[in-house]
Amino acid sequence: MIEVTGIRKAFNQGRDNEYWALDGIDLHIEAKKVTALRGPSGSGKTTLLTIVGCLARPTEGRVHLLGEDISGLPERFLTEIRRKRFGFIFQQFNLIKGLTALDNIILPAYPTGRPRHELLARAEELLAGLKLGHRRDAKVEWLSGGEQQRVAICRALINDPEVVIADEPTANLDTHLAGEFMGILENLADQDRTILLTSHDPLVVESSVVHRVVDMRDGKLIVHG
Amino acid sequence: MKLWLAKQRYLIDFTLASLARRKTRNLGLLAVYTVLVFMLSSVTLYTHALRQEAARVLTASPEVIVQRMVAGRHDLIPPGYIEKVGRIRGVQKIEGRLWGYYYDAVTKANYTFMVPAENAPVAGEIVVGPALERSRGLAKNNGISFRSYSGKLHSFIVADVLPQASELISADLVLMSEASFRAFFDYPVGHYTDIALSVANPQEVRNVALKLAAALPDARPILRDEVLRTYASIYDWREGIVLALLSAAILAFGILAWEKASGLSAEEKREIGILKAIGWETGDVIKMKFWEGLLISLTAFLAGFVAAYVHVFHFAAALFEPVLKGWAVLYPRFQLTPHIDGLQVATLFFFTVVPYAAAVLVPIWKAAITDPDSVMRS
């Protein structure tokens, strides 16, 4: 599904504070499987996630999606790939305050120009699936952390992506809500979506839902198998 | 096409929602912006209307007016003077005019008494301007008395009221017969206030004036074009003074608008990052922010301009009237004829809407072309 080879990523390149966040990553992410990146803070998990999700470009190396090299594509094409193929669940959820849950969910679908009634029906279906239908018109800042995450999940799924990328999905949830998230993750896996997430939460990485755990440290992979 | 239209509608929907989310900030900006457009528009609309009014009035005025100067002051035209002027080559039509000023202690206003060249009222009757109609509560067939400078009371019947068009000139006008005028001001027969003349060839107006000045050294010819230019320069000067006074406000607004438009808050940057991360194209983000800037500036422009129109043409520019109108003696109020100049509106639009809408784009463009990965780290 996704193949990254020789990925290196530098920040502040050429300056005194140059820093290599990723230093030679080769990784194959299997389709329809749940892959978890595990490692301490600063190990490069999130940076790798941004590169795989076309949110940032590698300084060196290649990214292949379904066999196509996407590393050198112009921003316009990367945006299209992000919109069509990826759904993102951010650690801080990154919902837009002042908008309702429903409005937040349909935001990624605006650029597609799909009819509004179709988008609303899909968003309501997703909300109902996550038992949040009654909160559809609530502004997101009024929602609890767990509810906000479920809205973020719905938003990630509105364009029906093949790949779901989640960054530390349980970092801001208590044990009960983290358990609920794992249930949702299992459902997503059952829907044959490819899932790539970062976490150092044992509840996630030791779960049977996760097919493969990749350890990272200092911008390199430790375990690859 | 349908998809494209739907996409544009979503962008506008989101823009409106975005404006509503920052209600206080945007309303504050809108209010300041509107006040500025209102002030600028009021000044330009008012001075432009005055220029138009002057031009309209002067179109019907004589090409040359001749005054007689004695000891550097305007004096009466004596008998025989008109004939001398009439002998100058190029002069087509010539007539002596009778007019003078009268201070009405009742309304504390100055009126212009005049004998019209045609259709003069019969003796004992007058035709009054709209300002007199208002200030003295006059109507057709009402009687009114004025005490002349010799102390004698003269009574008149109002035969008619002049129409409101070109009120700049007609506001304080009192038209009367030659006999009534001469009796009221004790004007000797054969004397006139000044002379109005027309020239056969309009290209020769200046030459005729030169010949006149040479033949009659005590004559002062005043050309219509010169009067028009003087009016224009007076209004330009007054407009400039007001704009200079407003410059501090304009500068303050400029700084505010630049600060608001060019500096993105952390929250706005975060939102742009989110939108890009979830699949919005750079162009969509720029378009959305551009719509936002355009909506604010356009709304402010329309509101400010409409308010200025009402202020100038319905409330006689009460805020700027004393500075812009400038006649200390013209106490009777007058209404300007509404007039909008397309070029003037376009200039105002260009200097108020375009800079703001453009200033919005630079920081948005900068924020929108950066990689959206920052959102993963916020």
XYZ file of C-alpha atoms in Angstrom:
603
model
C 0.000 0.000 0.000
C 2.575 2.553 1.155
C 6.311 2.130 0.746
C 8.832 4.602 2.124
C 12.483 4.224 1.227
C 15.542 6.092 2.472
C 13.458 8.772 4.127
C 15.411 11.522 5.857
C 13.894 14.710 7.153
C 15.856 17.729 8.328
C 14.534 20.795 10.101
C 16.372 24.133 9.899
C 18.602 22.694 7.216
C 21.825 24.620 6.673
C 21.494 26.541 9.931
C 23.310 26.165 13.230
C 20.321 24.395 14.735
C 19.927 21.863 11.913
C 18.180 18.754 13.183
C 17.513 15.431 11.470
C 14.183 14.120 12.708
C 14.246 11.082 10.440
C 17.446 9.409 9.373
C 17.048 6.706 6.765
C 13.628 5.111 7.186
C 12.597 2.161 5.035
C 9.116 0.927 5.775
C 6.347 -0.957 4.046
C 2.824 -0.338 5.315
C 0.483 -3.132 4.407
C -2.964 -2.469 3.042
C -5.995 -3.211 5.238
C -3.843 -3.674 8.332
C -3.340 -1.628 11.477
C 0.249 -0.482 11.879
C 1.416 1.331 14.999
C 4.545 3.447 15.296
C 5.848 3.277 18.840
C 8.614 5.302 20.405
C 9.483 7.966 22.927
C 8.945 11.649 22.366
C 11.301 13.004 19.704
C 11.772 9.621 18.070
C 10.303 10.904 14.788
C 6.929 9.102 14.817
C 4.841 12.160 14.032
C 7.309 13.374 11.410
C 7.083 10.036 9.643
C 3.289 10.209 9.853
C 3.256 13.661 8.214
C 5.437 12.421 5.373
C 3.360 9.300 4.760
C 0.192 11.426 4.904
C 1.557 13.956 2.368
C 1.416 16.749 4.941
C 5.156 17.351 4.591
C 7.873 16.441 2.125
C 10.930 14.391 2.967
C 14.316 16.049 2.630
C 15.570 12.843 1.048
C 13.959 9.553 0.052
C 10.865 8.366 -1.736
C 7.243 7.656 -0.828
C 5.232 5.271 -2.974
C 1.469 5.029 -2.702
C -0.066 2.056 -4.501
C 3.131 1.772 -6.513
C 3.209 5.396 -7.608
C 6.040 7.670 -6.507
C 4.315 10.651 -4.913
C 7.340 12.322 -3.301
C 7.928 14.787 -6.115
C 4.327 15.650 -6.922
C 3.285 19.317 -6.851
C 1.324 20.505 -3.815
C -1.961 20.511 -5.754
C -1.717 16.752 -6.388
C -0.615 16.034 -2.835
C -3.676 17.927 -1.578
C -5.891 15.811 -3.797
C -4.257 12.632 -2.511
C -4.722 13.795 1.078
C -8.373 14.539 0.435
C -9.222 11.359 -1.458
C -7.063 8.702 0.134
C -6.296 9.812 3.701
C -8.330 10.599 6.767
C -6.526 12.259 9.663
C -7.209 12.029 13.381
C -4.981 14.543 15.130
C -3.755 14.288 18.693
C -5.408 17.617 19.618
C -8.366 16.754 17.325
C -7.928 20.122 15.539
C -11.612 20.834 15.144
C -12.654 24.333 14.147
C -14.153 26.152 17.079
C -17.410 28.009 16.566
C -18.658 25.439 14.065
C -21.053 22.629 14.918
C -20.026 18.996 14.961
C -21.842 18.487 11.659
C -20.150 21.459 9.978
C -16.738 20.262 11.142
C -17.360 16.812 9.768
C -18.298 17.935 6.279
C -15.424 20.429 5.942
C -13.039 18.032 4.129
C -15.758 17.360 1.563
C -16.282 21.015 0.591
C -13.614 20.985 -2.125
C -15.300 17.969 -3.744
C -18.446 20.011 -4.445
C -20.676 17.039 -3.586
C -24.325 17.991 -2.938
C -24.945 19.234 0.579
C -27.795 16.807 1.298
C -25.481 13.935 0.401
C -22.755 15.239 2.716
C -25.175 15.803 5.555
C -26.637 12.307 5.182
C -23.154 10.779 5.264
C -22.110 12.910 8.270
C -25.245 11.962 10.178
C -24.673 8.307 9.381
C -21.117 8.557 10.735
C -22.259 10.402 13.857
C -24.973 7.840 14.483
C -22.408 5.058 14.033
C -20.335 6.584 16.820
C -23.410 7.264 18.997
C -23.092 11.003 18.662
C -26.167 11.796 16.568
C -27.746 13.827 19.392
C -24.744 16.210 19.429
C -24.767 17.015 15.724
C -25.705 20.678 16.185
C -23.532 21.333 19.212
C -20.556 23.607 18.761
C -17.422 21.521 19.102
C -15.995 23.515 21.995
C -19.016 22.446 24.056
C -18.221 18.748 23.564
C -16.233 16.535 25.936
C -12.798 15.252 24.923
C -14.217 11.861 23.916
C -16.995 13.468 21.893
C -14.524 15.767 20.180
C -12.411 12.794 19.199
C -15.420 11.024 17.749
C -16.237 14.143 15.710
C -12.616 14.137 14.507
C -13.001 10.481 13.515
C -16.194 11.247 11.595
C -14.395 14.098 9.836
C -11.562 11.738 8.900
C -14.073 9.344 7.340
C -16.342 11.780 5.471
C -14.517 11.286 2.155
C -14.379 7.518 2.725
C -10.556 7.269 2.694
C -8.601 4.045 2.218
C -6.006 5.076 4.805
C -6.679 6.473 8.260
C -3.790 8.191 10.008
C -4.046 8.815 13.740
C -1.472 10.625 15.833
C -1.421 9.574 19.499
C -5.181 8.954 19.417
C -5.508 8.087 23.092
C -3.092 10.659 24.493
C -5.883 13.009 25.557
C -8.374 10.369 26.681
C -8.899 8.612 29.982
C -8.786 4.816 30.159
C -12.507 4.404 29.583
C -12.541 6.663 26.509
C -9.316 5.075 25.253
C -11.086 1.709 25.479
C -13.967 3.114 23.455
C -11.527 4.376 20.845
C -10.047 0.903 20.485
C -13.549 -0.377 19.751
C -13.894 2.223 17.008
C -10.447 1.297 15.679
C -11.516 -2.323 15.483
C -14.565 -1.315 13.460
C -12.409 0.689 11.078
C -10.080 -2.272 10.656
C -13.101 -4.480 9.972
C -14.047 -2.087 7.198
C -10.760 -3.062 5.493
C -9.149 0.340 5.926
C -5.404 0.718 6.212
C -4.614 2.311 9.545
C -1.348 3.920 10.548
C -1.074 5.357 14.011
C 1.499 6.529 16.487
C 1.237 5.700 20.137
C 3.186 4.739 23.196
C 0.028 3.784 25.063
C 0.190 0.034 25.912
C -3.598 -0.107 25.566
C -3.132 0.631 21.897
C 0.144 -0.976 20.911
C -0.505 -4.174 22.853
C -4.041 -4.507 21.558
C -4.982 -7.390 19.318
C -6.476 -4.849 16.907
C -2.972 -3.705 15.958
C -1.387 -6.041 13.429
C 2.084 -4.670 13.525
C 4.135 -2.445 15.824
C 7.131 -0.523 14.501
C 9.527 0.832 17.110
C 11.396 4.060 16.544
C 14.155 5.926 18.306
C 16.229 8.939 17.299
C 14.709 9.055 13.844
C 15.423 5.431 13.022
C 13.455 2.198 13.056
C 14.428 -0.252 15.776
C 12.193 -3.158 15.042
C 10.980 -3.816 11.572
C 8.860 -6.891 11.415
C -19.738 23.231 -13.632
C -22.324 22.102 -11.087
C -19.573 20.790 -8.809
C -17.616 24.024 -9.228
C -20.653 26.108 -8.323
C -21.381 23.931 -5.296
C -17.753 24.317 -4.215
C -17.954 28.116 -4.496
C -21.148 28.078 -2.458
C -19.438 26.024 0.248
C -16.548 28.495 0.261
C -18.911 31.433 0.704
C -20.874 29.538 3.392
C -17.683 28.861 5.281
C -16.557 32.480 4.834
C -19.809 33.775 6.319
C -19.564 31.306 9.188
C -15.974 32.391 9.688
C -16.986 36.065 9.869
C -19.749 35.239 12.338
C -17.310 33.332 14.539
C -15.204 36.478 15.025
C -18.229 38.703 15.397
C -16.836 41.318 17.786
C -13.590 41.811 15.909
C -15.246 41.971 12.512
C -18.082 44.239 13.625
C -15.565 46.620 15.193
C -13.522 46.704 12.017
C -16.667 47.109 9.923
C -17.839 50.048 12.047
C -14.522 51.919 11.805
C -14.266 51.147 8.083
C -17.839 52.344 7.461
C -17.263 55.605 9.338
C -14.155 56.291 7.275
C -15.907 55.604 3.963
C -18.812 57.737 5.184
C -16.537 60.699 5.920
C -14.608 60.459 2.664
C -17.761 59.930 0.617
C -19.543 62.822 2.333
C -16.732 65.213 1.467
C -16.413 64.093 -2.141
C -20.166 63.854 -2.761
C -20.762 67.285 -1.277
C -17.986 69.116 -3.074
C -18.829 67.354 -6.329
C -22.498 68.319 -5.992
C -21.469 71.918 -5.292
C -19.244 71.963 -8.391
C -22.060 70.509 -10.481
C -24.485 73.005 -9.054
C -22.167 75.894 -9.848
C -21.539 74.598 -13.371
C -25.283 74.134 -13.985
C -26.061 77.635 -12.815
C -23.233 79.242 -14.743
C -24.188 77.532 -17.996
C -27.182 79.856 -18.170
C -25.238 82.884 -17.026
C -23.815 85.521 -19.390
C -20.468 84.892 -21.033
C -19.056 88.159 -19.737
C -20.112 90.407 -16.876
C -18.751 93.929 -16.822
C -18.411 95.806 -13.577
C -17.293 99.389 -13.192
C -14.556 100.009 -10.673
C -14.110 103.263 -8.784
C -11.246 103.538 -6.288
C -10.806 99.796 -6.508
C -14.415 99.103 -5.587
C -17.422 97.957 -7.580
C -19.594 100.984 -8.414
C -22.813 101.636 -10.309
C -22.860 101.710 -14.077
C -23.743 105.297 -15.068
C -25.974 106.277 -18.012
C -24.190 106.093 -21.403
C -21.726 103.422 -20.243
C -23.709 100.578 -21.768
C -23.659 102.266 -25.164
C -19.848 102.565 -24.999
C -19.518 98.832 -24.231
C -21.969 98.012 -27.032
C -19.714 99.744 -29.580
C -16.890 97.234 -29.035
C -16.614 94.806 -31.968
C -17.729 91.292 -31.241
C -20.323 92.184 -28.616
C -23.595 90.626 -29.701
C -26.067 91.339 -26.952
C -25.802 93.699 -24.021
C -28.014 94.535 -21.060
C -27.723 96.349 -17.777
C -28.494 94.260 -14.667
C -30.049 95.351 -11.413
C -29.317 93.402 -8.257
C -28.296 94.008 -4.673
C -28.051 92.436 -1.227
C -30.531 92.855 1.576
C -30.012 91.811 5.191
C -33.203 90.543 6.791
C -32.967 91.101 10.537
C -35.945 88.776 11.128
C -34.197 85.658 9.857
C -30.665 87.062 10.211
C -30.096 86.190 6.576
C -28.855 87.952 3.488
C -31.094 87.883 0.421
C -30.263 88.765 -3.155
C -32.765 91.177 -4.698
C -32.754 91.061 -8.469
C -34.610 92.243 -11.544
C -34.813 89.338 -14.003
C -34.077 89.961 -17.684
C -37.353 88.284 -18.689
C -40.697 87.643 -17.034
C -40.149 90.149 -14.255
C -43.007 90.339 -11.732
C -45.292 93.306 -11.926
C -44.639 96.213 -9.559
C -45.557 95.351 -5.960
C -45.109 91.616 -6.506
C -42.085 89.415 -5.908
C -40.979 85.873 -6.663
C -38.988 84.282 -3.798
C -36.421 81.488 -3.530
C -37.143 78.246 -1.631
C -35.032 79.286 1.382
C -37.201 82.352 1.915
C -40.273 80.224 1.510
C -38.990 78.047 4.369
C -37.460 80.657 6.646
C -40.294 83.211 6.411
C -43.064 80.623 5.999
C -44.161 82.193 2.726
C -46.587 80.855 0.150
C -48.063 82.176 -3.059
C -50.222 85.295 -2.566
C -48.838 85.947 0.940
C -47.806 89.480 1.757
C -44.371 90.431 3.104
C -42.694 93.701 4.004
C -39.006 94.672 3.939
C -37.559 97.854 5.432
C -35.241 99.480 2.899
C -31.844 100.996 3.757
C -33.526 104.411 3.766
C -35.810 103.181 6.555
C -38.962 103.023 4.477
C -41.182 99.921 4.686
C -42.006 98.277 1.328
C -44.758 95.675 1.067
C -44.951 92.998 -1.594
C -47.209 90.122 -2.602
C -45.506 86.774 -3.284
C -46.439 85.959 -6.889
C -44.556 82.662 -6.990
C -41.841 80.518 -5.382
C -38.820 79.456 -7.438
C -38.319 75.696 -8.037
C -35.853 73.797 -5.840
C -33.506 72.813 -8.671
C -30.282 74.828 -8.534
C -31.116 76.025 -5.080
C -27.502 77.032 -4.617
C -28.305 80.232 -6.499
C -32.052 80.528 -6.139
C -32.263 79.821 -2.380
C -31.990 83.428 -1.216
C -33.282 85.117 -4.379
C -36.022 87.747 -4.454
C -37.110 88.710 -7.980
C -38.944 91.989 -8.503
C -39.838 94.574 -11.118
C -37.369 97.319 -12.144
C -39.619 99.974 -10.639
C -39.842 98.152 -7.290
C -36.081 97.578 -7.238
C -35.200 101.215 -8.015
C -37.682 102.386 -5.392
C -36.419 99.972 -2.738
C -32.689 100.699 -3.191
C -33.086 104.353 -4.286
C -31.383 103.538 -7.586
C -31.365 106.495 -9.994
C -32.927 105.878 -13.399
C -30.358 104.863 -16.050
C -27.953 103.392 -13.474
C -27.267 99.636 -13.299
C -25.386 97.295 -10.982
C -23.380 95.687 -13.769
C -23.602 94.738 -17.437
C -24.170 91.279 -18.922
C -23.022 90.747 -22.453
C -22.784 87.885 -24.907
C -20.213 87.504 -27.658
C -21.026 86.472 -31.241
C -18.110 84.050 -31.501
C -17.503 82.037 -28.299
C -13.808 81.672 -29.299
C -13.485 85.462 -29.134
C -14.670 85.947 -25.557
C -11.166 86.585 -24.226
C -10.339 89.015 -27.064
C -13.528 90.974 -26.471
C -12.655 91.191 -22.765
C -9.182 92.523 -23.632
C -10.643 95.124 -26.017
C -13.109 96.122 -23.322
C -10.413 96.606 -20.715
C -8.390 98.669 -23.193
C -11.318 100.879 -24.260
C -12.764 101.362 -20.778
C -9.937 101.284 -18.201
C -12.413 101.437 -15.287
C -14.248 98.303 -16.541
C -13.622 94.901 -15.028
C -14.762 92.106 -17.367
C -15.466 88.795 -15.597
C -15.582 85.736 -17.848
C -17.936 82.839 -17.147
C -15.097 80.326 -17.501
C -13.049 82.230 -14.944
C -15.913 82.140 -12.455
C -16.343 78.434 -13.043
C -12.622 77.856 -12.499
C -12.687 79.940 -9.349
C -15.615 77.930 -7.986
C -13.829 74.707 -8.835
C -10.589 75.786 -7.175
C -12.432 77.002 -4.077
C -14.207 73.651 -3.718
C -11.002 71.761 -4.446
C -9.238 73.768 -1.780
C -12.014 73.242 0.739
C -12.152 69.542 -0.072
C -8.382 69.354 0.392
C -8.615 71.079 3.766
C -11.241 68.628 4.991
C -9.327 65.653 3.646
C -6.198 66.964 5.375
C -8.185 67.207 8.610
C -9.415 63.668 8.033
C -5.950 62.393 7.208
C -5.267 61.491 10.839
C -8.422 59.353 10.833
C -7.456 57.849 7.476
C -3.971 57.050 8.761
C -5.332 55.517 11.968
C -7.689 53.377 9.923
C -4.890 52.432 7.559
C -2.802 51.167 10.473
C -5.764 49.318 11.968
C -6.748 47.769 8.640
C -3.174 46.793 7.849
C -2.734 45.256 11.273
C -6.005 43.339 10.999
C -5.541 42.364 7.401
C -1.859 41.587 7.288
C -1.339 39.945 10.630
C -2.883 36.547 11.061
C -3.715 35.465 14.573
C -2.416 32.143 15.852
C -5.992 30.857 15.666
C -6.298 31.834 11.995
C -2.955 30.232 11.131
C -4.069 27.077 12.930
C -7.317 27.028 10.964
C -5.486 27.402 7.669
C -3.250 24.499 8.675
C -6.284 22.362 9.530
C -8.075 23.182 6.274
C -4.986 22.325 4.245
C -4.370 19.136 6.186
C -7.913 17.881 5.589
C -7.714 18.474 1.865
C -8.409 22.108 1.053
C -6.267 23.429 -1.752
C -4.098 26.502 -1.261
C -6.308 28.305 -3.790
C -9.453 27.463 -1.801
C -7.956 28.873 1.395
C -6.840 32.059 -0.377
C -10.220 32.430 -2.070
C -12.025 31.971 1.231
C -9.923 34.605 2.986
C -10.206 36.917 -0.002
C -14.004 36.635 0.147
C -13.792 37.431 3.834
C -11.792 40.629 3.220
C -13.948 41.590 0.263
C -17.185 41.103 2.191
C -16.001 43.341 5.022
C -14.658 46.060 2.764
C -17.585 45.923 0.332
C -20.166 46.045 3.120
C -18.334 48.967 4.716
C -18.120 50.730 1.366
C -21.812 50.310 0.558
C -22.971 51.215 4.060
C -20.608 54.198 4.249
C -21.517 55.455 0.796
C -25.279 55.136 1.291
C -24.993 56.861 4.683
C -22.943 59.638 3.073
C -25.545 60.039 0.303
C -28.313 60.402 2.872
C -26.149 62.746 4.953
C -25.309 65.000 2.003
C -28.559 65.074 0.066
C -31.144 64.604 2.805
C -29.460 66.218 5.795
C -27.541 68.876 3.823
C -24.171 67.478 4.962
C -24.762 68.817 8.448
C -21.354 67.578 9.651
C -19.213 69.261 7.004
C -21.465 72.052 5.762
C -19.745 74.927 7.605
C -16.328 73.993 6.232
C -17.328 72.973 2.743
C -20.017 75.467 1.864
C -18.125 78.389 3.230
C -20.515 81.296 2.705
C -20.772 83.231 5.907
C -23.658 85.254 4.482
C -25.695 82.446 2.972
C -27.801 81.757 6.011
C -30.836 80.408 4.214
C -30.413 76.636 3.967
C -30.449 75.063 0.540
C -30.798 71.527 -0.738
C -28.292 70.187 -3.250
C -29.532 68.352 -6.297
C -28.427 64.693 -5.867
C -25.666 63.848 -8.290
C -23.327 60.846 -8.347
C -20.306 60.672 -10.561
C -19.313 57.140 -11.657
C -15.623 57.972 -11.766
C -15.791 59.422 -8.283
C -17.487 56.278 -6.930
C -14.893 54.127 -8.703
C -12.057 56.197 -7.199
C -13.515 55.915 -3.715
C -14.021 52.187 -4.221
C -10.472 51.774 -5.476
C -8.932 53.595 -2.522
C -11.060 52.013 0.189
C -11.971 48.480 -0.897
C -9.060 47.352 -3.054
C -6.180 48.082 -0.575
C -7.908 46.169 2.212
C -8.856 43.200 0.052
C -5.287 43.102 -1.299
C -3.684 43.475 2.135
C -5.595 40.390 3.265
C -4.047 38.258 0.561
C -0.336 38.576 1.349
C -0.305 36.921 4.799
C -2.918 34.374 3.726
C -0.828 33.415 0.755
C 2.244 33.067 2.994
C 0.347 30.915 5.482
C -1.401 28.885 2.804
C 1.723 27.829 0.916
C 3.472 26.413 3.974
C 3.327 22.682 4.613
C 0.308 21.831 6.713
C 2.321 19.533 8.989
C 2.445 22.223 11.694
C -1.123 21.278 12.509
C 0.094 17.835 13.576
C 2.326 19.445 16.164
C -0.083 22.042 17.573
